[in-house]
Amino acid sequence: MAKSMAGSAPAAPTRSAKPFNSYLLNKCIVGYGIINGIINAVIFYLMHLSEPELLFSEADVFHDFALTGVLLGILLFVIVVPLTRMDLRKGVFSGPNVANLGGAASLVPASYAPALLVATVAATVSLMGVGAFACVLLPLPLTVTGLMLLKGLACACAGAVAGYITICYVVRSGKSEA
């Protein structure tokens, strides 16, 4: 005779859902911001490890940041949408009333392709904006280490922006299934 497993194990403690704003800040600043910035900086450094004397002009910064912004926006959106839907389905955070999103979140499209485009453009524009601002302030050309640090900072900002748009899309689209 087979034992029933349903009654033998104690139930896992249930956690209350995080407020939406807390979830949003944590994911955007830490997960899609800081972690993303570190990963992009490390990738950049490893790509140029064999060229320590390489110097980067303003044009080099803009070319690199434009390509990175497009890739970051697309990849982050495609990866984060299913993860956020899973979190919403599991009750990790309490979804806000869509009508009360307000601000920039209310401008995020509720359709996948337009939201993907908005996240990609926002990531690219924010990356390019940080890059342009830094090129005004920093002595050029930049070393590999200098651009690595700048790229990490810029990717943290762009990742946070793209993550915000992506989470808002998931909430606005109203789909919690993967």
XYZ file of N, CA, C and O in Angstrom:
712
model
N 0.831 -1.171 0.000
C 0.000 0.000 0.000
C 0.880 1.241 0.000
O 1.843 1.320 0.742
N 0.512 2.201 -0.771
C 1.285 3.444 -0.862
C 0.807 4.438 0.182
O -0.393 4.578 0.412
N 1.778 5.087 0.777
C 1.438 6.118 1.761
C 1.107 7.417 1.038
O 1.698 7.744 0.029
N 0.246 8.148 1.625
C -0.080 9.457 1.084
C 0.951 10.456 1.591
O 1.179 10.573 2.789
N 1.602 11.132 0.684
C 2.632 12.111 1.039
C 2.014 13.461 1.392
O 2.662 14.303 1.971
N 0.798 13.672 1.027
C 0.174 14.984 1.229
C 0.090 15.349 2.705
O 0.307 16.490 3.080
N -0.209 14.409 3.562
C -0.402 14.737 4.958
C 0.820 14.534 5.824
O 0.827 14.926 6.974
N 1.901 13.944 5.277
C 3.038 13.611 6.111
C 4.031 14.759 6.301
O 4.718 14.814 7.290
N 4.150 15.640 5.365
C 5.116 16.736 5.474
C 4.418 18.000 5.951
O 3.303 18.295 5.532
N 5.070 18.726 6.855
C 4.454 19.972 7.300
C 4.416 20.984 6.161
O 5.297 21.004 5.310
N 3.405 21.789 6.158
C 3.252 22.799 5.112
C 4.331 23.858 5.265
O 4.708 24.230 6.365
N 4.830 24.320 4.126
C 5.838 25.377 4.137
C 5.197 26.668 4.627
O 4.032 26.940 4.319
N 5.945 27.442 5.404
C 5.363 28.691 5.882
C 5.090 29.630 4.709
O 5.884 29.724 3.787
N 3.970 30.268 4.764
C 3.618 31.187 3.684
C 4.155 32.575 4.015
O 4.053 33.046 5.137
N 4.749 33.171 3.017
C 5.255 34.531 3.177
C 4.220 35.472 2.592
O 3.570 35.172 1.596
N 4.106 36.620 3.215
C 3.181 37.596 2.664
C 3.832 38.260 1.456
O 5.054 38.376 1.369
N 3.004 38.668 0.529
C 3.496 39.286 -0.691
C 4.118 40.644 -0.384
O 3.620 41.397 0.439
N 5.241 40.921 -1.058
C 5.885 42.224 -0.925
C 4.992 43.277 -1.564
O 4.351 43.006 -2.587
N 4.997 44.466 -1.016
C 4.295 45.548 -1.717
C 4.956 45.770 -3.083
O 6.171 45.595 -3.233
N 4.176 46.170 -4.054
C 4.672 46.332 -5.420
C 5.876 47.270 -5.482
O 6.879 46.951 -6.115
N 5.806 48.410 -4.827
C 6.907 49.375 -4.891
C 8.193 48.813 -4.297
O 9.287 49.082 -4.805
N 8.097 48.021 -3.250
C 9.264 47.394 -2.645
C 9.879 46.386 -3.620
O 11.101 46.341 -3.796
N 9.036 45.570 -4.236
C 9.493 44.597 -5.230
C 10.172 45.317 -6.390
O 11.273 44.946 -6.821
N 9.530 46.364 -6.880
C 10.035 47.132 -8.015
C 11.404 47.736 -7.703
O 12.350 47.587 -8.487
N 11.536 48.382 -6.559
C 12.812 48.995 -6.188
C 13.912 47.956 -6.019
O 15.031 48.136 -6.506
N 13.604 46.857 -5.335
C 14.594 45.815 -5.107
C 15.072 45.218 -6.425
O 16.279 45.103 -6.671
N 14.146 44.831 -7.277
C 14.515 44.201 -8.546
C 15.252 45.180 -9.459
O 16.276 44.823 -10.049
N 14.747 46.411 -9.579
C 15.345 47.360 -10.517
C 16.712 47.855 -10.057
O 17.652 47.893 -10.840
N 16.825 48.222 -8.795
C 18.094 48.783 -8.330
C 19.146 47.700 -8.140
O 20.271 47.814 -8.630
N 18.793 46.623 -7.452
C 19.791 45.593 -7.162
C 19.932 44.618 -8.320
O 21.006 44.482 -8.910
N 18.861 43.929 -8.671
C 18.939 42.859 -9.667
C 19.260 43.329 -11.071
O 20.221 42.874 -11.684
N 18.460 44.245 -11.592
C 18.633 44.665 -12.981
C 19.560 45.862 -13.105
O 20.011 46.188 -14.188
N 19.886 46.502 -11.981
C 20.790 47.634 -11.977
C 22.199 47.229 -11.595
O 23.056 47.013 -12.447
N 22.440 47.095 -10.320
C 23.796 46.846 -9.813
C 24.391 45.543 -10.358
O 25.510 45.533 -10.877
N 23.639 44.458 -10.261
C 24.149 43.154 -10.740
C 24.437 43.217 -12.240
O 25.471 42.754 -12.710
N 23.533 43.815 -12.993
C 23.713 43.957 -14.431
C 24.950 44.797 -14.743
O 25.726 44.465 -15.648
N 25.156 45.874 -14.004
C 26.328 46.705 -14.217
C 27.617 45.950 -13.970
O 28.586 46.063 -14.742
N 27.642 45.177 -12.913
C 28.838 44.379 -12.597
C 29.106 43.359 -13.699
O 30.243 43.208 -14.167
N 28.072 42.672 -14.132
C 28.236 41.657 -15.179
C 28.757 42.292 -16.468
O 29.696 41.781 -17.100
N 28.183 43.417 -16.882
C 28.629 44.075 -18.115
C 30.057 44.590 -17.992
O 30.828 44.517 -18.950
N 30.431 45.113 -16.831
C 31.796 45.592 -16.635
C 32.794 44.435 -16.708
O 33.853 44.562 -17.345
N 32.451 43.319 -16.097
C 33.338 42.151 -16.121
C 33.470 41.609 -17.545
O 34.586 41.292 -17.998
N 32.377 41.523 -18.264
C 32.433 41.051 -19.661
C 33.331 41.969 -20.487
O 34.178 41.505 -21.264
N 33.144 43.283 -20.325
C 33.969 44.242 -21.060
C 35.451 44.052 -20.722
O 36.307 44.020 -21.607
N 35.752 43.932 -19.441
C 37.139 43.758 -19.009
C 37.733 42.481 -19.594
O 38.866 42.492 -20.097
N 36.990 41.388 -19.544
C 37.492 40.119 -20.079
C 37.698 40.191 -21.591
O 38.630 39.575 -22.127
N 36.842 40.938 -22.273
C 36.989 41.096 -23.729
C 38.285 41.827 -24.086
O 38.873 41.590 -25.138
N 38.712 42.738 -23.210
C 39.880 43.567 -23.510
C 41.075 43.260 -22.613
O 42.010 44.061 -22.537
N 41.051 42.129 -21.958
C 42.115 41.729 -21.039
C 43.471 41.650 -21.737
O 44.495 42.018 -21.167
N 43.489 41.220 -22.974
C 44.756 41.067 -23.693
C 45.244 42.376 -24.319
O 46.304 42.396 -24.937
N 44.478 43.459 -24.169
C 44.843 44.753 -24.754
C 44.875 45.852 -23.687
O 44.135 46.824 -23.786
N 45.720 45.727 -22.657
C 45.674 46.677 -21.540
C 46.033 48.119 -21.914
O 45.643 49.045 -21.228
N 46.752 48.340 -23.012
C 47.132 49.698 -23.404
C 46.113 50.355 -24.332
O 46.308 51.490 -24.758
N 45.050 49.669 -24.645
C 44.034 50.192 -25.551
C 43.380 51.429 -24.945
O 43.100 51.480 -23.746
N 43.154 52.444 -25.779
C 42.486 53.669 -25.338
C 41.201 53.858 -26.139
O 41.122 53.489 -27.309
N 40.194 54.430 -25.493
C 38.883 54.584 -26.103
C 38.525 56.056 -26.220
O 38.510 56.786 -25.228
N 38.214 56.486 -27.444
C 37.807 57.866 -27.703
C 36.306 58.014 -27.433
O 35.611 57.045 -27.133
N 35.835 59.224 -27.571
C 34.397 59.489 -27.409
C 33.578 58.669 -28.393
O 32.544 58.095 -28.033
N 34.028 58.572 -29.623
C 33.314 57.781 -30.640
C 33.269 56.307 -30.250
O 32.236 55.638 -30.432
N 34.367 55.798 -29.696
C 34.401 54.402 -29.246
C 33.376 54.167 -28.140
O 32.698 53.141 -28.116
N 33.294 55.119 -27.209
C 32.329 55.005 -26.117
C 30.919 54.952 -26.671
O 30.115 54.088 -26.296
N 30.588 55.840 -27.596
C 29.233 55.883 -28.141
C 28.886 54.635 -28.949
O 27.781 54.117 -28.842
N 29.838 54.145 -29.736
C 29.571 52.917 -30.500
C 29.330 51.740 -29.560
O 28.383 50.964 -29.741
N 30.184 51.595 -28.569
C 30.057 50.495 -27.618
C 28.757 50.600 -26.827
O 28.045 49.616 -26.654
N 28.434 51.787 -26.355
C 27.237 51.971 -25.541
C 25.957 51.798 -26.358
O 24.954 51.317 -25.846
N 25.979 52.194 -27.626
C 24.783 52.022 -28.467
C 24.484 50.534 -28.657
O 23.337 50.095 -28.464
N 25.496 49.766 -29.011
C 25.295 48.322 -29.200
C 24.905 47.654 -27.886
O 23.986 46.830 -27.846
N 25.576 48.029 -26.811
C 25.263 47.453 -25.500
C 23.833 47.782 -25.093
O 23.127 46.934 -24.553
N 23.391 49.010 -25.337
C 22.028 49.413 -24.974
C 20.972 48.591 -25.686
O 19.993 48.154 -25.081
N 21.177 48.358 -26.971
C 20.219 47.549 -27.736
C 20.194 46.119 -27.209
O 19.122 45.561 -26.943
N 21.365 45.532 -27.032
C 21.428 44.155 -26.520
C 20.871 44.051 -25.104
O 20.112 43.125 -24.797
N 21.231 45.004 -24.256
C 20.765 44.979 -22.873
C 19.244 45.072 -22.813
O 18.598 44.312 -22.103
N 18.668 45.997 -23.565
C 17.215 46.172 -23.551
C 16.467 44.927 -24.001
O 15.525 44.481 -23.350
N 16.922 44.350 -25.108
C 16.253 43.160 -25.647
C 16.422 41.972 -24.698
O 15.439 41.315 -24.333
N 17.661 41.680 -24.309
C 17.913 40.510 -23.463
C 17.244 40.631 -22.100
O 16.649 39.668 -21.610
N 17.331 41.795 -21.491
C 16.718 41.965 -20.176
C 15.206 41.748 -20.268
O 14.628 41.028 -19.467
N 14.571 42.330 -21.253
C 13.121 42.191 -21.406
C 12.729 40.729 -21.603
O 11.843 40.220 -20.929
N 13.406 40.061 -22.526
C 13.073 38.667 -22.849
C 13.289 37.746 -21.649
O 12.524 36.806 -21.430
N 14.298 38.025 -20.842
C 14.591 37.184 -19.676
C 13.689 37.530 -18.497
O 13.210 36.653 -17.781
N 13.447 38.805 -18.281
C 12.729 39.244 -17.085
C 11.217 39.038 -17.171
O 10.572 38.779 -16.159
N 10.626 39.111 -18.353
C 9.169 38.944 -18.469
C 8.704 37.615 -17.868
O 7.827 37.606 -17.003
N 9.271 36.468 -18.271
C 8.791 35.217 -17.667
C 9.080 35.118 -16.171
O 8.277 34.568 -15.411
N 10.208 35.670 -15.727
C 10.529 35.627 -14.299
C 9.552 36.477 -13.483
O 9.115 36.070 -12.402
N 9.200 37.628 -13.995
C 8.255 38.498 -13.288
C 6.855 37.887 -13.306
O 6.134 37.959 -12.311
N 6.472 37.272 -14.416
C 5.168 36.599 -14.470
C 5.108 35.473 -13.444
O 4.089 35.277 -12.786
N 6.215 34.751 -13.308
C 6.269 33.670 -12.327
C 6.148 34.238 -10.909
O 5.412 33.698 -10.081
N 6.852 35.335 -10.622
C 6.753 35.973 -9.306
C 5.331 36.445 -9.030
O 4.822 36.290 -7.918
N 4.694 37.013 -10.033
C 3.313 37.489 -9.872
C 2.371 36.318 -9.616
O 1.527 36.364 -8.724
N 2.559 35.230 -10.367
C 1.722 34.046 -10.215
C 1.896 33.411 -8.838
O 0.940 32.954 -8.221
N 3.148 33.406 -8.335
C 3.438 32.808 -7.026
C 3.089 33.738 -5.870
O 3.214 33.349 -4.715
N 2.710 34.961 -6.166
C 2.345 35.898 -5.108
C 3.533 36.503 -4.386
O 3.408 36.928 -3.239
N 4.698 36.566 -5.046
C 5.881 37.159 -4.433
C 5.646 38.645 -4.157
O 6.115 39.193 -3.183
N 4.913 39.283 -5.042
C 4.551 40.683 -4.831
C 3.077 40.855 -5.156
O 2.495 40.087 -5.900
N 2.506 41.853 -4.533
C 1.105 42.132 -4.807
C 1.052 43.142 -5.939
O 1.600 44.234 -5.848
N 0.445 42.730 -7.017
C 0.332 43.607 -8.176
C -0.551 44.799 -7.854
O -1.579 44.652 -7.212
N -0.137 45.971 -8.287
C -0.948 47.151 -8.021
C -2.165 47.187 -8.929
O -2.225 46.478 -9.929
N -3.099 48.004 -8.583
C -4.223 48.262 -9.464
C -3.637 48.951 -10.691
O -2.993 49.987 -10.579
N -3.831 48.388 -11.862
C -3.230 48.919 -13.087
C -3.622 50.373 -13.300
O -2.820 51.188 -13.752
N -4.828 50.731 -12.930
C -5.277 52.110 -13.099
C -4.491 53.068 -12.212
O -4.383 54.252 -12.510
N -3.907 52.568 -11.116
C -3.164 53.415 -10.194
C -1.662 53.431 -10.451
O -0.922 53.976 -9.641
N -1.192 52.813 -11.537
C 0.248 52.798 -11.800
C 0.785 54.217 -11.938
O 1.770 54.563 -11.331
N 0.156 55.008 -12.748
C 0.541 56.411 -12.885
C 1.958 56.612 -13.381
O 2.705 55.676 -13.616
N 2.343 57.866 -13.522
C 3.690 58.225 -13.945
C 4.103 57.568 -15.249
O 3.289 57.324 -16.131
N 5.383 57.281 -15.369
C 5.922 56.673 -16.588
C 5.368 55.276 -16.801
O 5.246 54.825 -17.941
N 5.000 54.587 -15.724
C 4.475 53.223 -15.852
C 3.194 53.188 -16.672
O 2.932 52.216 -17.380
N 2.412 54.246 -16.597
C 1.157 54.264 -17.350
C 1.396 54.401 -18.850
O 0.499 54.156 -19.648
N 2.611 54.764 -19.246
C 2.937 54.905 -20.667
C 3.475 53.622 -21.283
O 3.633 53.542 -22.494
N 3.758 52.625 -20.455
C 4.307 51.363 -20.955
C 3.194 50.600 -21.680
O 2.123 50.380 -21.120
N 3.438 50.200 -22.933
C 2.415 49.457 -23.670
C 2.088 48.118 -23.000
O 2.931 47.523 -22.340
N 0.865 47.657 -23.186
C 0.429 46.375 -22.620
C 0.616 45.233 -23.613
O 0.228 44.112 -23.333
N 1.216 45.500 -24.768
C 1.499 44.469 -25.774
C 2.997 44.177 -25.789
O 3.817 45.087 -25.608
N 3.345 42.915 -26.038
C 4.727 42.457 -25.928
C 5.697 43.218 -26.831
O 6.676 43.786 -26.344
N 5.465 43.212 -28.138
C 6.422 43.818 -29.069
C 6.610 45.321 -28.827
O 7.760 45.787 -28.765
N 5.540 46.096 -28.665
C 5.762 47.522 -28.376
C 6.484 47.749 -27.040
O 7.337 48.638 -26.938
N 6.178 46.951 -26.030
C 6.858 47.105 -24.741
C 8.331 46.728 -24.862
O 9.195 47.376 -24.261
N 8.628 45.694 -25.637
C 10.022 45.311 -25.898
C 10.765 46.465 -26.568
O 11.892 46.798 -26.192
N 10.131 47.090 -27.533
C 10.739 48.225 -28.230
C 10.978 49.394 -27.276
O 12.058 49.999 -27.279
N 10.000 49.691 -26.430
C 10.148 50.786 -25.462
C 11.291 50.492 -24.488
O 12.110 51.369 -24.194
N 11.361 49.274 -23.979
C 12.438 48.907 -23.044
C 13.803 49.010 -23.716
O 14.768 49.491 -23.108
N 13.896 48.586 -24.969
C 15.161 48.637 -25.698
C 15.587 50.078 -25.964
O 16.752 50.439 -25.748
N 14.651 50.898 -26.405
C 14.968 52.312 -26.663
C 15.354 53.008 -25.356
O 16.329 53.770 -25.305
N 14.623 52.744 -24.288
C 14.918 53.377 -23.002
C 16.293 52.960 -22.484
O 17.046 53.801 -21.963
N 16.638 51.683 -22.621
C 17.961 51.216 -22.183
C 19.056 51.884 -23.001
O 20.064 52.351 -22.450
N 18.861 51.961 -24.305
C 19.863 52.564 -25.183
C 20.025 54.051 -24.900
O 21.141 54.558 -24.782
N 18.909 54.756 -24.772
C 18.962 56.198 -24.520
C 19.600 56.497 -23.161
O 20.429 57.406 -23.035
N 19.253 55.722 -22.143
C 19.840 55.980 -20.822
C 21.334 55.649 -20.808
O 22.129 56.392 -20.227
N 21.725 54.579 -21.480
C 23.146 54.245 -21.573
C 23.907 55.337 -22.316
O 24.980 55.783 -21.877
N 23.357 55.784 -23.428
C 24.000 56.834 -24.217
C 24.035 58.154 -23.453
O 25.007 58.898 -23.547
N 22.995 58.434 -22.680
C 22.963 59.659 -21.892
C 24.043 59.681 -20.827
O 24.749 60.679 -20.656
N 24.186 58.580 -20.113
C 25.246 58.493 -19.094
C 26.607 58.581 -19.775
O 27.517 59.267 -19.292
N 26.745 57.930 -20.924
C 28.010 57.979 -21.659
C 28.348 59.386 -22.126
O 29.486 59.834 -22.005
N 27.361 60.098 -22.649
C 27.587 61.470 -23.121
C 27.967 62.384 -21.960
O 28.898 63.192 -22.063
N 27.259 62.247 -20.851
C 27.554 63.060 -19.676
C 28.969 62.780 -19.177
O 29.726 63.693 -18.857
N 29.331 61.519 -19.135
C 30.659 61.134 -18.652
C 31.754 61.632 -19.592
O 32.827 62.047 -19.132
N 31.493 61.608 -20.900
C 32.501 62.069 -21.861
C 32.780 63.563 -21.714
O 33.861 64.036 -22.049
N 31.811 64.307 -21.212
C 32.014 65.728 -20.963
C 32.891 65.924 -19.726
O 33.732 66.825 -19.680
N 32.691 65.070 -18.726
C 33.388 65.227 -17.450
C 34.747 64.551 -17.380
O 35.643 65.035 -16.686
N 34.893 63.418 -18.046
C 36.111 62.618 -17.902
C 37.167 63.003 -18.933
O 36.838 63.387 -20.060
N 38.438 62.857 -18.565
C 39.504 63.109 -19.546
C 39.545 61.955 -20.558
O 39.599 60.794 -20.179
N 39.475 62.303 -21.815
C 39.503 61.291 -22.874
C 40.879 61.260 -23.501
O 41.572 62.254 -23.509
N 41.326 60.186 -24.061
C 40.675 58.887 -24.179
C 40.694 58.125 -22.856
O 41.505 58.391 -21.981
N 39.780 57.158 -22.750
C 39.666 56.345 -21.539
C 40.466 55.057 -21.690
O 40.529 54.472 -22.769
N 41.023 54.607 -20.591
C 41.724 53.324 -20.566
C 40.685 52.203 -20.494
O 39.493 52.456 -20.289
N 41.147 50.977 -20.617
C 40.260 49.821 -20.490
C 39.584 49.842 -19.116
O 38.365 49.658 -19.009
N 40.359 50.109 -18.081
C 39.793 50.144 -16.729
C 38.798 51.289 -16.583
O 37.734 51.126 -15.989
N 39.127 52.443 -17.132
C 38.222 53.592 -17.057
C 36.908 53.322 -17.744
O 35.829 53.608 -17.199
N 36.965 52.754 -18.950
C 35.717 52.465 -19.668
C 34.970 51.312 -19.012
O 33.739 51.294 -19.012
N 35.696 50.375 -18.422
C 35.036 49.276 -17.709
C 34.196 49.834 -16.565
O 33.041 49.457 -16.387
N 34.765 50.752 -15.783
C 34.029 51.348 -14.665
C 32.849 52.177 -15.162
O 31.746 52.101 -14.607
N 33.070 52.952 -16.209
C 31.986 53.758 -16.780
C 30.882 52.861 -17.336
O 29.697 53.120 -17.125
N 31.273 51.798 -18.009
C 30.280 50.895 -18.576
C 29.473 50.208 -17.479
O 28.262 50.035 -17.611
N 30.112 49.830 -16.400
C 29.390 49.231 -15.284
C 28.352 50.175 -14.723
O 27.203 49.800 -14.486
N 28.745 51.427 -14.517
C 27.817 52.438 -13.994
C 26.670 52.695 -14.971
O 25.496 52.727 -14.583
N 27.010 52.866 -16.238
C 25.988 53.147 -17.244
C 25.026 51.967 -17.423
O 23.814 52.160 -17.563
N 25.553 50.752 -17.402
C 24.695 49.571 -17.543
C 23.808 49.374 -16.319
O 22.691 48.869 -16.436
N 24.281 49.787 -15.158
C 23.437 49.720 -13.964
C 22.234 50.649 -14.128
O 21.096 50.266 -13.837
N 22.471 51.839 -14.626
C 21.371 52.787 -14.854
C 20.412 52.269 -15.934
O 19.192 52.271 -15.752
N 20.971 51.820 -17.049
C 20.146 51.332 -18.146
C 19.371 50.076 -17.763
O 18.202 49.915 -18.132
N 19.987 49.193 -17.004
C 19.307 47.973 -16.553
C 18.153 48.289 -15.623
O 17.089 47.667 -15.700
N 18.349 49.264 -14.744
C 17.270 49.662 -13.832
C 16.090 50.240 -14.612
O 14.933 49.916 -14.338
N 16.373 51.065 -15.602
C 15.312 51.667 -16.421
C 14.572 50.592 -17.216
O 13.340 50.543 -17.231
N 15.320 49.714 -17.892
C 14.695 48.652 -18.692
C 13.934 47.675 -17.794
O 12.860 47.185 -18.163
N 14.459 47.393 -16.608
C 13.767 46.512 -15.659
C 12.451 47.111 -15.200
O 11.435 46.418 -15.088
N 12.451 48.405 -14.927
C 11.226 49.111 -14.532
C 10.160 48.985 -15.614
O 9.008 48.632 -15.338
N 10.550 49.241 -16.841
C 9.603 49.156 -17.956
C 9.092 47.732 -18.117
O 7.902 47.504 -18.338
N 9.975 46.763 -17.966
C 9.595 45.360 -18.123
C 8.608 44.916 -17.044
O 7.600 44.273 -17.346
N 8.881 45.261 -15.796
C 7.964 44.891 -14.712
C 6.615 45.580 -14.908
O 5.561 44.966 -14.726
N 6.639 46.841 -15.300
C 5.376 47.557 -15.551
C 4.602 46.920 -16.698
O 3.376 46.830 -16.659
N 5.317 46.455 -17.725
C 4.640 45.754 -18.822
C 3.913 44.515 -18.303
O 2.753 44.273 -18.647
N 4.600 43.714 -17.497
C 3.988 42.477 -16.981
C 2.725 42.801 -16.183
O 1.686 42.164 -16.362
N 2.808 43.817 -15.358
C 1.643 44.193 -14.543
C 0.533 44.736 -15.437
O -0.634 44.387 -15.265
N 0.884 45.563 -16.417
C -0.141 46.149 -17.305
C -0.760 45.105 -18.222
O -1.930 45.186 -18.543
N 0.038 44.136 -18.652
C -0.503 43.133 -19.580
C -1.477 42.197 -18.872
O -2.303 41.562 -19.523
N -1.335 42.110 -17.545
C -2.274 41.302 -16.763
C -2.104 39.813 -16.917
O -2.978 39.042 -16.546
N -0.980 39.383 -17.473
C -0.753 37.948 -17.684
C 0.225 37.440 -16.649
O 1.349 37.898 -16.573
N -0.198 36.487 -15.853
C 0.723 35.925 -14.861
C 1.177 34.531 -15.263
O 1.998 33.942 -14.603
N 0.708 34.003 -16.365
C 1.174 32.688 -16.802
C 2.463 32.845 -17.575
O 2.719 33.866 -18.187
N 3.293 31.841 -17.518
C 4.613 31.906 -18.166
C 4.503 31.682 -19.648
O 3.623 31.129 -20.176
